[in-house]
Amino acid sequence: MTQIGVETSGINAPRAGARAWLALVVLMLPVLLVSVDNTVLSFALPEIAIALAPSGAEQLWIIDAYPLVLAGLLVTMGTLGDRFGRRRMLLIGSTGFAAVSVLAAFAPTAALLIAARALLGFFGAMLMPSTLSLLRSIFQNRDQRRMAIAVWASAFSAGSALGPIVGGFLLEHFAWGSVFLIAVPVLIPLLIAAPLLVPESRDPAPGKIDPISIALSMATMIPVVYAIKAVAVDGVTVYAVLWALLGITMGWLFVRRQLRAKTPMLDMALFRRGSFSGAILVNLLSVVALVGFLYFVPQHLQLILGLSPMMAGLALVPGMIAVIVAGLSVVPISRRVRPHILVPAALAFSVVGYLLVAFTTAGHGAVPLILAFVVLGIGIGAAETISNELILSSAPAAKAGAASAVSETAYELGAVLGTAVLGGIITAFYRSALVIPEGLPADVSAAARETLAGAYTAAQDLSDPLGSALWEAAASAFDSGVLVTSLIGAILVVAAGTIAAVTLRTTRSH
């Protein structure tokens, strides 16, 4: 009899057949959808603002409601999937996500759109841990599992690349609600094929449902994510600090409860394994680096270089292809090279990518940025494949849902931190470096100092030479912020590589 909690799959485990690979194709559908959804909404915001006339606070909540609920529920939904069935959670989440997407597309008011976005976060939290944990049960052979996870991760990258392109196309031809309706044709095939191709899996000996732990996990993540977003918008305020302290306190209570429970919702012993905790941190910092890059580079491409949203999206495609190719290519290499060597070596490419941005952005056009993203993507793609596989392999098969949820939580936190930290730094440097030309009205100066987009709009409304002088000053200030932010991004990647070199030292390559 197989003992629960003991790793039984590995290099010599049975190899999966054609049906398993068809199941992988099905599981890629929600991954593509969620990653597209992460980037496509920003393109629809101007039209949403015109159609629904949200207040400034409502516009922020339209963006934030989804990731706040999603991050708060990932661990809970991963654990519930272990108990009630991961395929079942996937099907429930897909059905709900498709139905609520239709409601969001036709929301008549900003308040209803915010509510729909929150519900999308609720059902979205069921999707991602389910897809990754199902791969753990479908592909027991570790070589095949590495390749399956590489394909799974490539779907994330492909979706991120498709988001700007899909968004640009839809908004040129259809109303803003079309960015939500794309969920329906993606998820209907999943609802048909998943019961036929994807086997059910669950923890054969689940513990009791612990409502207090569920509440504490949500009370940890939601305040922390909200505090990070508040800092990104308003800087460090008493309000943001209080939210962060609340989340940290709830997190301490959550960990304390898990350590005392006979059957914890999340086995804290996993974090004592270097292969697990190290891979989580690599995941987190890699996503921070990637999302931070994707925050400021599109602004440079569109506002400073004058590319359309569609062309700016296409300029990022080579880098996303590099992420995909690197993620797939690293699989055979990872069989022979230990992770503590391979991951830092891969991330060295990403360091070079950020240095290229730092020293070639100003006055050199789009080509250096495209090349920099390709080099950055090589490192991120390889590191993400290895770290996700290590996270799953380090956890017992019965707890794959909870482990996957931790991985997804790291991804969500990384995405929030990438925008908040690197985005906040570049905004702060832009504001401090901007020299407003003399003679500008106070309201115009305030708008120009707020964001690069504000300066662009103000410059367009001014006559020359004042408009040209304002825009030259704004572009110069933004590029000075890009230099500093890129160097900080390189330091974050170096930190990720150092963590991998130290924590993954005892982890085998197969």
Short mmCIF file of C-alpha atoms in Angstrom, two decimals:
data_model
loop_
_atom_site.label_atom_id
_atom_site.label_comp_id
_atom_site.label_asym_id
_atom_site.label_seq_id
_atom_site.Cartn_x
_atom_site.Cartn_y
_atom_site.Cartn_z
CA MET A 1 0.00 0.00 0.00
CA THR A 2 1.26 3.48 -0.89
CA GLN A 3 1.87 5.61 2.18
CA ILE A 4 0.21 9.02 2.02
CA GLY A 5 2.77 11.81 1.90
CA VAL A 6 5.59 9.74 0.38
CA GLU A 7 6.76 10.62 -3.12
CA THR A 8 6.09 7.60 -5.36
CA SER A 9 6.49 9.12 -8.78
CA GLY A 10 9.81 9.90 -10.37
CA ILE A 11 12.16 9.13 -13.21
CA ASN A 12 11.20 5.41 -13.21
CA ALA A 13 7.44 5.91 -12.81
CA PRO A 14 5.10 4.76 -15.61
CA ARG A 15 5.02 7.04 -18.64
CA ALA A 16 1.75 8.67 -19.60
CA GLY A 17 0.13 7.99 -22.98
CA ALA A 18 -1.57 10.09 -25.64
CA ARG A 19 -4.68 10.71 -23.53
CA ALA A 20 -2.58 12.47 -20.90
CA TRP A 21 -1.15 14.87 -23.47
CA LEU A 22 -4.65 15.61 -24.77
CA ALA A 23 -5.63 16.32 -21.17
CA LEU A 24 -2.72 18.78 -20.99
CA VAL A 25 -4.12 20.63 -24.03
CA VAL A 26 -7.45 20.93 -22.22
CA LEU A 27 -5.77 22.19 -19.04
CA MET A 28 -3.95 24.89 -21.02
CA LEU A 29 -7.26 26.59 -21.90
CA PRO A 30 -7.94 28.17 -18.49
CA VAL A 31 -4.26 29.07 -18.15
CA LEU A 32 -4.38 30.95 -21.44
CA LEU A 33 -7.59 32.65 -20.40
CA VAL A 34 -6.36 33.85 -17.01
CA SER A 35 -3.07 35.14 -18.40
CA VAL A 36 -4.82 36.99 -21.24
CA ASP A 37 -7.25 38.45 -18.69
CA ASN A 38 -4.30 39.79 -16.66
CA THR A 39 -3.23 42.13 -19.46
CA VAL A 40 -6.28 42.74 -21.65
CA LEU A 41 -8.33 44.79 -19.17
CA SER A 42 -5.89 47.71 -19.16
CA PHE A 43 -6.61 48.25 -22.85
CA ALA A 44 -10.37 48.42 -22.21
CA LEU A 45 -10.20 50.86 -19.27
CA PRO A 46 -10.46 54.06 -21.36
CA GLU A 47 -13.66 52.84 -23.04
CA ILE A 48 -15.05 51.55 -19.73
CA ALA A 49 -14.39 54.97 -18.19
CA ILE A 50 -16.35 56.67 -21.00
CA ALA A 51 -19.24 54.18 -20.95
CA LEU A 52 -19.74 53.74 -17.18
CA ALA A 53 -18.24 57.01 -15.87
CA PRO A 54 -16.66 55.45 -12.76
CA SER A 55 -15.15 57.63 -10.06
CA GLY A 56 -11.40 57.43 -9.48
CA ALA A 57 -11.93 55.01 -6.60
CA GLU A 58 -14.32 52.86 -8.64
CA GLN A 59 -11.84 52.67 -11.51
CA LEU A 60 -9.18 51.37 -9.13
CA TRP A 61 -11.60 48.78 -7.75
CA ILE A 62 -12.47 47.62 -11.28
CA ILE A 63 -8.79 46.68 -11.58
CA ASP A 64 -8.16 45.53 -8.01
CA ALA A 65 -11.28 43.52 -7.11
CA TYR A 66 -10.20 40.52 -9.19
CA PRO A 67 -6.61 40.04 -7.91
CA LEU A 68 -7.59 40.77 -4.30
CA VAL A 69 -10.25 38.05 -4.19
CA LEU A 70 -8.12 35.69 -6.29
CA ALA A 71 -5.05 36.00 -4.04
CA GLY A 72 -7.15 35.65 -0.91
CA LEU A 73 -8.76 32.40 -2.02
CA LEU A 74 -5.98 30.51 -3.83
CA VAL A 75 -4.78 28.49 -0.83
CA THR A 76 -8.36 27.77 0.25
CA MET A 77 -9.44 26.59 -3.19
CA GLY A 78 -6.29 24.48 -3.63
CA THR A 79 -6.98 22.75 -0.32
CA LEU A 80 -10.66 22.23 -1.16
CA GLY A 81 -9.59 20.71 -4.48
CA ASP A 82 -7.40 18.21 -2.61
CA ARG A 83 -10.43 17.26 -0.54
CA PHE A 84 -13.38 17.32 -2.97
CA GLY A 85 -11.63 16.65 -6.27
CA ARG A 86 -9.38 18.84 -8.41
CA ARG A 87 -11.25 18.18 -11.65
CA ARG A 88 -14.52 18.99 -9.91
CA MET A 89 -13.15 22.33 -8.73
CA LEU A 90 -11.87 23.05 -12.25
CA LEU A 91 -15.29 22.41 -13.77
CA ILE A 92 -17.11 24.48 -11.14
CA GLY A 93 -14.63 27.31 -11.57
CA SER A 94 -14.86 27.22 -15.37
CA THR A 95 -18.66 27.25 -15.35
CA GLY A 96 -18.78 30.16 -12.93
CA PHE A 97 -16.03 32.10 -14.70
CA ALA A 98 -17.81 31.82 -18.07
CA ALA A 99 -21.20 32.85 -16.64
CA VAL A 100 -19.84 35.82 -14.70
CA SER A 101 -17.78 36.94 -17.72
CA VAL A 102 -21.06 37.42 -19.62
CA LEU A 103 -22.44 39.47 -16.70
CA ALA A 104 -19.28 41.60 -16.65
CA ALA A 105 -19.48 42.20 -20.41
CA PHE A 106 -22.94 43.75 -20.10
CA ALA A 107 -22.60 45.43 -16.68
CA PRO A 108 -24.61 48.68 -16.83
CA THR A 109 -22.84 50.38 -13.92
CA ALA A 110 -19.35 50.55 -12.44
CA ALA A 111 -20.59 49.02 -9.16
CA LEU A 112 -21.94 45.95 -10.95
CA LEU A 113 -18.72 45.60 -12.94
CA ILE A 114 -16.72 45.69 -9.68
CA ALA A 115 -18.98 42.98 -8.23
CA ALA A 116 -18.54 40.88 -11.36
CA ARG A 117 -14.76 41.27 -11.19
CA ALA A 118 -14.82 40.08 -7.57
CA LEU A 119 -16.84 37.01 -8.59
CA LEU A 120 -14.37 36.35 -11.40
CA GLY A 121 -11.64 36.30 -8.75
CA PHE A 122 -13.69 33.80 -6.71
CA PHE A 123 -14.09 31.36 -9.60
CA GLY A 124 -10.62 32.10 -11.01
CA ALA A 125 -9.11 30.90 -7.73
CA MET A 126 -10.55 27.46 -8.50
CA LEU A 127 -8.89 27.27 -11.92
CA MET A 128 -5.15 27.73 -11.54
CA PRO A 129 -4.32 25.44 -8.57
CA SER A 130 -6.52 22.77 -10.16
CA THR A 131 -4.68 22.83 -13.49
CA LEU A 132 -1.20 22.59 -11.98
CA SER A 133 -2.10 19.98 -9.35
CA LEU A 134 -3.86 17.80 -11.95
CA LEU A 135 -0.59 17.69 -13.90
CA ARG A 136 0.98 16.20 -10.77
CA SER A 137 -1.43 13.26 -10.85
CA ILE A 138 -1.61 12.83 -14.64
CA PHE A 139 2.17 12.82 -15.26
CA GLN A 140 3.79 10.62 -12.62
CA ASN A 141 6.99 10.21 -14.62
CA ARG A 142 9.17 13.16 -13.67
CA ASP A 143 10.68 13.68 -17.13
CA GLN A 144 7.21 13.88 -18.64
CA ARG A 145 6.01 16.08 -15.80
CA ARG A 146 8.83 18.57 -16.43
CA MET A 147 7.78 18.82 -20.06
CA ALA A 148 4.09 19.14 -19.16
CA ILE A 149 4.86 21.94 -16.68
CA ALA A 150 7.01 23.67 -19.31
CA VAL A 151 4.05 23.58 -21.70
CA TRP A 152 1.74 24.77 -18.90
CA ALA A 153 4.07 27.68 -18.13
CA SER A 154 4.36 28.51 -21.83
CA ALA A 155 0.58 28.93 -21.94
CA PHE A 156 0.96 31.64 -19.30
CA SER A 157 3.58 33.40 -21.42
CA ALA A 158 1.58 33.00 -24.62
CA GLY A 159 -1.48 34.45 -22.92
CA SER A 160 0.48 37.43 -21.63
CA ALA A 161 1.76 38.09 -25.15
CA LEU A 162 -1.67 37.65 -26.71
CA GLY A 163 -3.36 39.98 -24.22
CA PRO A 164 -2.28 43.29 -25.81
CA ILE A 165 -2.82 41.95 -29.34
CA VAL A 166 -6.24 40.45 -28.60
CA GLY A 167 -7.23 43.54 -26.63
CA GLY A 168 -6.17 45.88 -29.40
CA PHE A 169 -8.05 43.88 -32.04
CA LEU A 170 -11.26 43.51 -30.03
CA LEU A 171 -11.41 47.17 -29.06
CA GLU A 172 -10.89 48.26 -32.65
CA HIS A 173 -13.87 46.20 -33.82
CA PHE A 174 -16.18 45.65 -30.81
CA ALA A 175 -17.40 47.24 -27.58
CA TRP A 176 -15.41 47.03 -24.33
CA GLY A 177 -17.45 44.06 -23.08
CA SER A 178 -15.81 41.87 -25.73
CA VAL A 179 -12.68 41.56 -23.56
CA PHE A 180 -14.76 39.63 -21.04
CA LEU A 181 -16.76 37.58 -23.57
CA ILE A 182 -13.61 35.85 -24.86
CA ALA A 183 -13.89 33.58 -21.79
CA VAL A 184 -16.95 31.83 -23.19
CA PRO A 185 -15.47 30.25 -26.36
CA VAL A 186 -12.35 29.27 -24.39
CA LEU A 187 -14.11 27.58 -21.48
CA ILE A 188 -16.94 25.77 -23.32
CA PRO A 189 -14.49 23.29 -24.97
CA LEU A 190 -12.94 22.70 -21.54
CA LEU A 191 -16.32 21.89 -19.99
CA ILE A 192 -16.96 19.36 -22.76
CA ALA A 193 -13.52 17.74 -22.95
CA ALA A 194 -12.35 17.74 -19.31
CA PRO A 195 -14.82 15.05 -18.10
CA LEU A 196 -13.69 12.83 -21.00
CA LEU A 197 -9.92 13.33 -20.83
CA VAL A 198 -8.93 14.60 -17.38
CA PRO A 199 -9.01 12.00 -14.57
CA GLU A 200 -10.27 13.02 -11.15
CA SER A 201 -7.75 13.18 -8.31
CA ARG A 202 -7.96 14.08 -4.64
CA ASP A 203 -6.34 13.50 -1.28
CA PRO A 204 -7.41 9.98 -0.24
CA ALA A 205 -7.24 10.90 3.45
CA PRO A 206 -8.32 14.54 3.78
CA GLY A 207 -8.63 16.18 7.13
CA LYS A 208 -11.64 18.06 8.41
CA ILE A 209 -12.58 21.36 6.84
CA ASP A 210 -11.25 24.15 9.04
CA PRO A 211 -13.34 27.32 8.56
CA ILE A 212 -11.08 29.30 10.89
CA SER A 213 -8.00 28.50 8.81
CA ILE A 214 -9.88 29.42 5.64
CA ALA A 215 -10.87 32.77 7.17
CA LEU A 216 -7.33 33.41 8.41
CA SER A 217 -5.79 32.65 4.99
CA MET A 218 -8.12 35.17 3.36
CA ALA A 219 -7.53 37.70 6.15
CA THR A 220 -3.79 37.34 5.48
CA MET A 221 -3.68 37.70 1.72
CA ILE A 222 -6.34 40.33 1.04
CA PRO A 223 -4.91 43.03 3.38
CA VAL A 224 -1.32 42.36 2.25
CA VAL A 225 -2.16 42.60 -1.46
CA TYR A 226 -4.33 45.66 -0.84
CA ALA A 227 -1.54 47.34 1.14
CA ILE A 228 0.93 46.76 -1.69
CA LYS A 229 -1.49 48.23 -4.22
CA ALA A 230 -2.19 51.20 -1.94
CA VAL A 231 1.54 51.93 -1.69
CA ALA A 232 1.79 51.75 -5.49
CA VAL A 233 -0.94 54.40 -5.87
CA ASP A 234 -0.47 56.72 -2.89
CA GLY A 235 2.97 55.85 -1.48
CA VAL A 236 3.62 54.73 2.08
CA THR A 237 0.68 55.96 4.16
CA VAL A 238 -0.61 55.14 7.65
CA TYR A 239 -3.58 53.50 5.95
CA ALA A 240 -1.37 51.17 3.89
CA VAL A 241 0.83 50.32 6.89
CA LEU A 242 -2.22 49.40 8.99
CA TRP A 243 -3.50 47.07 6.27
CA ALA A 244 -0.07 45.45 5.99
CA LEU A 245 0.15 44.98 9.77
CA LEU A 246 -3.32 43.42 9.79
CA GLY A 247 -2.31 40.95 7.08
CA ILE A 248 0.96 40.07 8.83
CA THR A 249 -0.87 39.50 12.13
CA MET A 250 -3.45 37.27 10.48
CA GLY A 251 -0.63 35.41 8.72
CA TRP A 252 1.08 34.75 12.05
CA LEU A 253 -2.18 33.40 13.47
CA PHE A 254 -2.65 31.23 10.37
CA VAL A 255 0.83 29.71 10.64
CA ARG A 256 0.39 29.18 14.39
CA ARG A 257 -2.87 27.32 13.79
CA GLN A 258 -1.37 25.15 11.05
CA LEU A 259 1.56 24.14 13.25
CA ARG A 260 -0.80 23.02 16.01
CA ALA A 261 -3.34 21.19 13.82
CA LYS A 262 -3.20 17.40 13.38
CA THR A 263 -4.25 17.72 9.73
CA PRO A 264 -3.34 21.29 8.73
CA MET A 265 -4.89 23.09 5.80
CA LEU A 266 -1.35 23.88 4.63
CA ASP A 267 1.53 21.69 5.79
CA MET A 268 4.09 24.22 7.04
CA ALA A 269 6.76 21.49 7.04
CA LEU A 270 6.93 21.95 3.26
CA PHE A 271 8.60 25.31 3.79
CA ARG A 272 11.46 23.63 5.66
CA ARG A 273 12.45 21.91 2.41
CA GLY A 274 14.92 24.00 0.45
CA SER A 275 13.59 22.67 -2.85
CA PHE A 276 10.10 23.98 -1.97
CA SER A 277 10.77 27.30 -0.21
CA GLY A 278 13.66 28.15 -2.53
CA ALA A 279 11.58 27.44 -5.63
CA ILE A 280 8.73 29.57 -4.24
CA LEU A 281 11.08 32.54 -3.75
CA VAL A 282 12.61 32.08 -7.21
CA ASN A 283 9.08 32.03 -8.63
CA LEU A 284 8.13 35.19 -6.75
CA LEU A 285 11.20 37.24 -7.69
CA SER A 286 11.14 36.07 -11.31
CA VAL A 287 7.54 37.23 -11.72
CA VAL A 288 8.37 40.55 -10.03
CA ALA A 289 11.13 41.05 -12.61
CA LEU A 290 8.93 40.05 -15.55
CA VAL A 291 5.84 42.06 -14.58
CA GLY A 292 7.91 45.09 -13.60
CA PHE A 293 9.49 45.04 -17.06
CA LEU A 294 6.07 44.74 -18.70
CA TYR A 295 4.89 47.74 -16.67
CA PHE A 296 7.29 50.36 -17.95
CA VAL A 297 8.44 49.09 -21.36
CA PRO A 298 4.99 49.34 -23.05
CA GLN A 299 4.80 52.97 -21.87
CA HIS A 300 8.13 53.70 -23.52
CA LEU A 301 7.08 51.92 -26.73
CA GLN A 302 3.70 53.65 -27.00
CA LEU A 303 4.22 57.12 -25.55
CA ILE A 304 7.88 57.88 -26.23
CA LEU A 305 8.42 55.90 -29.44
CA GLY A 306 4.87 56.45 -30.70
CA LEU A 307 3.88 52.86 -31.42
CA SER A 308 0.18 51.93 -31.46
CA PRO A 309 -1.05 49.51 -28.75
CA MET A 310 -1.19 46.74 -31.35
CA MET A 311 2.37 47.40 -32.57
CA ALA A 312 3.65 47.68 -29.01
CA GLY A 313 2.07 44.31 -28.26
CA LEU A 314 3.68 42.79 -31.34
CA ALA A 315 7.07 44.20 -30.30
CA LEU A 316 6.84 42.14 -27.11
CA VAL A 317 6.02 38.88 -28.92
CA PRO A 318 9.68 37.85 -29.59
CA GLY A 319 10.38 38.07 -25.87
CA MET A 320 7.35 35.95 -25.02
CA ILE A 321 8.43 33.40 -27.63
CA ALA A 322 11.83 33.34 -25.93
CA VAL A 323 10.10 32.59 -22.60
CA ILE A 324 8.25 29.67 -24.19
CA VAL A 325 11.25 28.25 -26.05
CA ALA A 326 13.51 28.53 -23.01
CA GLY A 327 10.91 26.84 -20.80
CA LEU A 328 10.66 23.89 -23.17
CA SER A 329 14.38 23.70 -24.00
CA VAL A 330 15.48 23.59 -20.36
CA VAL A 331 13.66 20.27 -19.76
CA PRO A 332 16.32 17.93 -21.23
CA ILE A 333 19.09 20.04 -19.69
CA SER A 334 17.49 19.78 -16.24
CA ARG A 335 17.91 15.99 -16.32
CA ARG A 336 21.69 16.37 -16.24
CA VAL A 337 22.38 19.68 -14.48
CA ARG A 338 21.46 20.27 -10.84
CA PRO A 339 18.94 23.06 -10.17
CA HIS A 340 21.32 25.05 -7.94
CA ILE A 341 23.57 25.48 -11.00
CA LEU A 342 20.98 25.62 -13.77
CA VAL A 343 18.61 28.21 -12.28
CA PRO A 344 21.31 30.84 -11.50
CA ALA A 345 22.85 30.25 -14.94
CA ALA A 346 19.46 30.84 -16.58
CA LEU A 347 18.75 33.94 -14.51
CA ALA A 348 22.10 35.41 -15.57
CA PHE A 349 20.46 35.96 -18.98
CA SER A 350 17.72 37.99 -17.29
CA VAL A 351 20.32 40.15 -15.53
CA VAL A 352 21.89 40.91 -18.92
CA GLY A 353 18.42 41.75 -20.26
CA TYR A 354 17.81 44.34 -17.56
CA LEU A 355 21.27 45.83 -18.05
CA LEU A 356 20.51 46.20 -21.76
CA VAL A 357 17.38 48.16 -20.87
CA ALA A 358 19.30 50.33 -18.42
CA PHE A 359 22.01 51.42 -20.83
CA THR A 360 20.39 51.36 -24.29
CA THR A 361 16.82 52.63 -23.82
CA ALA A 362 17.29 56.38 -24.25
CA GLY A 363 17.53 57.42 -27.90
CA HIS A 364 18.02 53.96 -29.41
CA GLY A 365 14.53 53.06 -30.64
CA ALA A 366 12.60 49.84 -30.12
CA VAL A 367 15.22 47.28 -31.19
CA PRO A 368 17.29 47.29 -27.96
CA LEU A 369 14.10 46.85 -25.92
CA ILE A 370 12.96 43.94 -28.07
CA LEU A 371 16.40 42.31 -27.75
CA ALA A 372 16.47 42.97 -24.00
CA PHE A 373 13.09 41.28 -23.54
CA VAL A 374 14.28 38.25 -25.52
CA VAL A 375 17.32 37.86 -23.27
CA LEU A 376 15.25 38.51 -20.13
CA GLY A 377 12.67 35.96 -21.30
CA ILE A 378 15.27 33.21 -21.74
CA GLY A 379 16.15 33.37 -18.06
CA ILE A 380 12.60 33.78 -16.74
CA GLY A 381 11.21 30.98 -18.92
CA ALA A 382 13.82 28.45 -17.83
CA ALA A 383 13.67 29.42 -14.14
CA GLU A 384 9.86 29.29 -14.02
CA THR A 385 9.73 25.78 -15.52
CA ILE A 386 12.28 24.39 -13.06
CA SER A 387 10.83 26.16 -10.00
CA ASN A 388 7.23 25.08 -10.72
CA GLU A 389 8.33 21.48 -11.21
CA LEU A 390 10.32 21.54 -7.96
CA ILE A 391 7.33 22.92 -6.05
CA LEU A 392 5.11 20.06 -7.22
CA SER A 393 7.75 17.36 -6.79
CA SER A 394 8.63 18.53 -3.27
CA ALA A 395 5.06 18.12 -2.02
CA PRO A 396 3.31 14.78 -1.44
CA ALA A 397 0.99 13.87 -4.32
CA ALA A 398 -2.02 13.99 -1.99
CA LYS A 399 -1.28 17.66 -1.19
CA ALA A 400 -0.62 18.79 -4.76
CA GLY A 401 -3.54 21.24 -4.72
CA ALA A 402 -2.28 23.10 -1.65
CA ALA A 403 1.28 23.16 -3.03
CA SER A 404 0.04 24.44 -6.39
CA ALA A 405 -1.96 27.12 -4.61
CA VAL A 406 1.19 28.35 -2.83
CA SER A 407 2.94 28.52 -6.20
CA GLU A 408 0.03 30.49 -7.69
CA THR A 409 -0.05 32.78 -4.66
CA ALA A 410 3.64 33.54 -5.22
CA TYR A 411 2.81 34.33 -8.85
CA GLU A 412 -0.02 36.71 -7.87
CA LEU A 413 2.10 38.39 -5.21
CA GLY A 414 4.94 38.69 -7.71
CA ALA A 415 2.62 40.34 -10.22
CA VAL A 416 1.37 42.81 -7.63
CA LEU A 417 4.89 43.54 -6.34
CA GLY A 418 6.24 43.94 -9.87
CA THR A 419 3.78 46.75 -10.50
CA ALA A 420 3.94 48.22 -7.01
CA VAL A 421 7.69 48.09 -6.40
CA LEU A 422 9.27 48.60 -9.82
CA GLY A 423 6.31 50.64 -11.08
CA GLY A 424 6.36 52.75 -7.94
CA ILE A 425 10.09 53.35 -8.20
CA ILE A 426 9.93 54.51 -11.81
CA THR A 427 6.98 56.79 -10.99
CA ALA A 428 8.84 58.31 -8.04
CA PHE A 429 11.98 58.95 -10.11
CA TYR A 430 9.90 60.39 -12.95
CA ARG A 431 8.19 62.87 -10.63
CA SER A 432 11.43 63.93 -8.93
CA ALA A 433 13.37 64.29 -12.19
CA LEU A 434 10.70 66.12 -14.22
CA VAL A 435 11.58 69.78 -14.79
CA ILE A 436 8.38 71.64 -15.68
CA PRO A 437 8.95 74.43 -18.24
CA GLU A 438 8.12 77.92 -17.03
CA GLY A 439 4.75 79.34 -17.99
CA LEU A 440 2.60 76.22 -17.56
CA PRO A 441 -0.71 76.59 -15.69
CA ALA A 442 -0.79 74.86 -12.29
CA ASP A 443 -3.38 72.26 -13.31
CA VAL A 444 -1.40 71.31 -16.44
CA SER A 445 1.81 71.02 -14.41
CA ALA A 446 0.06 68.80 -11.86
CA ALA A 447 -1.28 66.48 -14.57
CA ALA A 448 2.13 66.27 -16.26
CA ARG A 449 3.88 65.47 -12.99
CA GLU A 450 1.40 62.70 -12.12
CA THR A 451 2.22 60.24 -14.96
CA LEU A 452 3.97 60.06 -18.31
CA ALA A 453 0.55 59.68 -19.96
CA GLY A 454 -0.59 62.87 -18.22
CA ALA A 455 2.43 64.72 -19.59
CA TYR A 456 1.75 63.35 -23.07
CA THR A 457 -1.87 64.52 -23.02
CA ALA A 458 -0.89 67.93 -21.67
CA ALA A 459 1.83 68.36 -24.29
CA GLN A 460 -0.63 67.53 -27.08
CA ASP A 461 -2.98 70.25 -25.87
CA LEU A 462 -0.25 72.90 -25.70
CA SER A 463 1.07 74.85 -28.64
CA ASP A 464 4.75 74.75 -29.58
CA PRO A 465 7.33 75.47 -28.28
CA LEU A 466 5.85 74.96 -24.80
CA GLY A 467 4.29 71.59 -25.67
CA SER A 468 7.53 70.27 -27.17
CA ALA A 469 9.55 71.46 -24.20
CA LEU A 470 7.20 69.73 -21.76
CA TRP A 471 7.28 66.48 -23.69
CA GLU A 472 11.09 66.44 -24.00
CA ALA A 473 11.39 67.01 -20.26
CA ALA A 474 8.87 64.25 -19.50
CA ALA A 475 10.53 61.72 -21.82
CA SER A 476 13.95 62.49 -20.32
CA ALA A 477 12.61 62.14 -16.76
CA PHE A 478 10.92 58.84 -17.56
CA ASP A 479 14.05 57.38 -19.16
CA SER A 480 16.11 58.38 -16.10
CA GLY A 481 13.62 56.39 -14.03
CA VAL A 482 13.96 53.45 -16.42
CA LEU A 483 17.73 53.42 -15.80
CA VAL A 484 17.37 53.19 -12.02
CA THR A 485 14.44 50.76 -12.14
CA SER A 486 16.28 48.45 -14.55
CA LEU A 487 19.30 48.31 -12.24
CA ILE A 488 17.01 47.45 -9.31
CA GLY A 489 15.33 44.78 -11.47
CA ALA A 490 18.76 43.30 -12.20
CA ILE A 491 19.51 43.22 -8.46
CA LEU A 492 16.22 41.35 -7.82
CA VAL A 493 17.16 38.75 -10.43
CA VAL A 494 20.62 38.37 -8.88
CA ALA A 495 18.88 37.81 -5.53
CA ALA A 496 16.70 35.09 -7.10
CA GLY A 497 19.78 33.37 -8.54
CA THR A 498 21.59 33.56 -5.20
CA ILE A 499 18.59 32.05 -3.39
CA ALA A 500 18.50 29.22 -5.93
CA ALA A 501 22.23 28.54 -5.57
CA VAL A 502 21.91 28.27 -1.77
CA THR A 503 18.54 26.58 -1.22
CA LEU A 504 18.56 24.13 -4.13
CA ARG A 505 22.05 22.77 -3.45
CA THR A 506 20.78 19.41 -2.12
CA THR A 507 18.13 19.00 -4.84
CA ARG A 508 18.81 16.34 -7.46
CA SER A 509 18.52 17.04 -11.17
CA HIS A 510 16.27 14.05 -11.80
#
